């Protein structure tokens, strides 16, 4: 597999990642960086295990994994 692909940005600003590339990528969330005229996508990898045991109370039916992913993604977006 080559490591170069030609992609197109549609009218709504979306791009499609080729299937061959998606098969190699484990993350579904990325931090987008602009470096001059380059666009860099860094995968956001969240290690949920490092947060094991930090909650001291029963949170009921809340999905902790999704809660942590959303909150950590927000923190990473605001990380300068």
PDB file of C-alpha atoms in Angstrom:
ATOM      1  CA  UNK A   1       0.000   0.000   0.000  1.00  0.00           C
ATOM      2  CA  UNK A   2       1.270   3.468  -0.899  1.00  0.00           C
ATOM      3  CA  UNK A   3       1.314   6.086   1.809  1.00  0.00           C
ATOM      4  CA  UNK A   4      -0.074   8.851  -0.400  1.00  0.00           C
ATOM      5  CA  UNK A   5      -3.684   9.353  -1.423  1.00  0.00           C
ATOM      6  CA  UNK A   6      -5.554  12.048  -3.289  1.00  0.00           C
ATOM      7  CA  UNK A   7      -8.654  13.127  -1.409  1.00  0.00           C
ATOM      8  CA  UNK A   8     -11.256  15.828  -1.991  1.00  0.00           C
ATOM      9  CA  UNK A   9     -12.958  18.238   0.379  1.00  0.00           C
ATOM     10  CA  UNK A  10     -16.676  18.349  -0.426  1.00  0.00           C
ATOM     11  CA  UNK A  11     -18.923  21.427  -0.399  1.00  0.00           C
ATOM     12  CA  UNK A  12     -19.635  20.951   3.316  1.00  0.00           C
ATOM     13  CA  UNK A  13     -15.920  20.769   4.236  1.00  0.00           C
ATOM     14  CA  UNK A  14     -15.843  16.992   4.708  1.00  0.00           C
ATOM     15  CA  UNK A  15     -13.151  14.599   3.581  1.00  0.00           C
ATOM     16  CA  UNK A  16     -13.336  10.840   3.231  1.00  0.00           C
ATOM     17  CA  UNK A  17     -10.471   8.786   4.605  1.00  0.00           C
ATOM     18  CA  UNK A  18      -9.758   5.895   2.197  1.00  0.00           C
ATOM     19  CA  UNK A  19     -10.805   2.454   3.438  1.00  0.00           C
ATOM     20  CA  UNK A  20      -7.202   1.196   3.395  1.00  0.00           C
ATOM     21  CA  UNK A  21      -6.200   3.988   5.785  1.00  0.00           C
ATOM     22  CA  UNK A  22      -9.253   3.593   8.049  1.00  0.00           C
ATOM     23  CA  UNK A  23      -8.314  -0.056   8.489  1.00  0.00           C
ATOM     24  CA  UNK A  24      -4.945   0.995   9.921  1.00  0.00           C
ATOM     25  CA  UNK A  25      -6.289   3.662  12.273  1.00  0.00           C
ATOM     26  CA  UNK A  26      -7.540   2.632  15.717  1.00  0.00           C
ATOM     27  CA  UNK A  27      -8.943   6.000  16.785  1.00  0.00           C
ATOM     28  CA  UNK A  28     -12.180   7.684  15.746  1.00  0.00           C
ATOM     29  CA  UNK A  29     -11.277  11.066  17.307  1.00  0.00           C
ATOM     30  CA  UNK A  30      -8.410  13.278  16.205  1.00  0.00           C
ATOM     31  CA  UNK A  31      -6.842  16.588  17.089  1.00  0.00           C
ATOM     32  CA  UNK A  32      -6.496  18.651  13.919  1.00  0.00           C
ATOM     33  CA  UNK A  33      -3.423  20.887  13.706  1.00  0.00           C
ATOM     34  CA  UNK A  34      -2.417  23.372  11.043  1.00  0.00           C
ATOM     35  CA  UNK A  35       1.324  23.625  10.341  1.00  0.00           C
ATOM     36  CA  UNK A  36       1.817  26.208   7.617  1.00  0.00           C
ATOM     37  CA  UNK A  37      -0.107  24.782   4.669  1.00  0.00           C
ATOM     38  CA  UNK A  38      -0.222  21.253   6.148  1.00  0.00           C
ATOM     39  CA  UNK A  39      -3.119  19.623   7.968  1.00  0.00           C
ATOM     40  CA  UNK A  40      -2.044  17.163  10.660  1.00  0.00           C
ATOM     41  CA  UNK A  41      -4.457  14.702  12.266  1.00  0.00           C
ATOM     42  CA  UNK A  42      -3.190  13.306  15.573  1.00  0.00           C
ATOM     43  CA  UNK A  43      -5.271  10.448  16.966  1.00  0.00           C
ATOM     44  CA  UNK A  44      -6.687  10.972  20.426  1.00  0.00           C
ATOM     45  CA  UNK A  45      -5.953   7.838  22.392  1.00  0.00           C
ATOM     46  CA  UNK A  46      -7.549   7.741  25.812  1.00  0.00           C
ATOM     47  CA  UNK A  47      -6.360   5.198  28.359  1.00  0.00           C
ATOM     48  CA  UNK A  48      -9.497   4.713  30.433  1.00  0.00           C
ATOM     49  CA  UNK A  49      -7.686   2.323  32.778  1.00  0.00           C
ATOM     50  CA  UNK A  50      -5.648   5.109  34.347  1.00  0.00           C
ATOM     51  CA  UNK A  51      -8.884   6.562  35.744  1.00  0.00           C
ATOM     52  CA  UNK A  52      -9.991   3.328  37.395  1.00  0.00           C
ATOM     53  CA  UNK A  53     -11.158   3.934  40.967  1.00  0.00           C
ATOM     54  CA  UNK A  54     -11.238   7.755  40.908  1.00  0.00           C
ATOM     55  CA  UNK A  55     -14.990   7.932  41.485  1.00  0.00           C
ATOM     56  CA  UNK A  56     -16.031   7.692  45.106  1.00  0.00           C
ATOM     57  CA  UNK A  57     -19.782   7.382  44.578  1.00  0.00           C
ATOM     58  CA  UNK A  58     -22.249   5.367  42.531  1.00  0.00           C
ATOM     59  CA  UNK A  59     -23.073   7.305  39.350  1.00  0.00           C
ATOM     60  CA  UNK A  60     -26.057   5.133  38.479  1.00  0.00           C
ATOM     61  CA  UNK A  61     -26.679   4.356  34.821  1.00  0.00           C
ATOM     62  CA  UNK A  62     -24.185   6.901  33.428  1.00  0.00           C
ATOM     63  CA  UNK A  63     -21.829   5.388  30.842  1.00  0.00           C
ATOM     64  CA  UNK A  64     -18.471   6.287  32.406  1.00  0.00           C
ATOM     65  CA  UNK A  65     -16.470   5.382  29.284  1.00  0.00           C
ATOM     66  CA  UNK A  66     -18.395   7.840  27.107  1.00  0.00           C
ATOM     67  CA  UNK A  67     -18.374  10.490  29.825  1.00  0.00           C
ATOM     68  CA  UNK A  68     -14.585  10.264  30.156  1.00  0.00           C
ATOM     69  CA  UNK A  69     -14.007  10.173  26.394  1.00  0.00           C
ATOM     70  CA  UNK A  70     -16.122  13.297  25.863  1.00  0.00           C
ATOM     71  CA  UNK A  71     -14.566  15.216  28.753  1.00  0.00           C
ATOM     72  CA  UNK A  72     -10.999  14.223  27.839  1.00  0.00           C
ATOM     73  CA  UNK A  73     -11.576  15.110  24.200  1.00  0.00           C
ATOM     74  CA  UNK A  74     -12.725  18.559  25.313  1.00  0.00           C
ATOM     75  CA  UNK A  75      -9.637  18.977  27.500  1.00  0.00           C
ATOM     76  CA  UNK A  76      -7.368  17.907  24.636  1.00  0.00           C
ATOM     77  CA  UNK A  77      -9.026  20.380  22.261  1.00  0.00           C
ATOM     78  CA  UNK A  78      -8.360  23.201  24.731  1.00  0.00           C
ATOM     79  CA  UNK A  79      -4.792  22.017  25.452  1.00  0.00           C
ATOM     80  CA  UNK A  80      -2.317  24.480  24.033  1.00  0.00           C
TER      81      UNK A  80
END
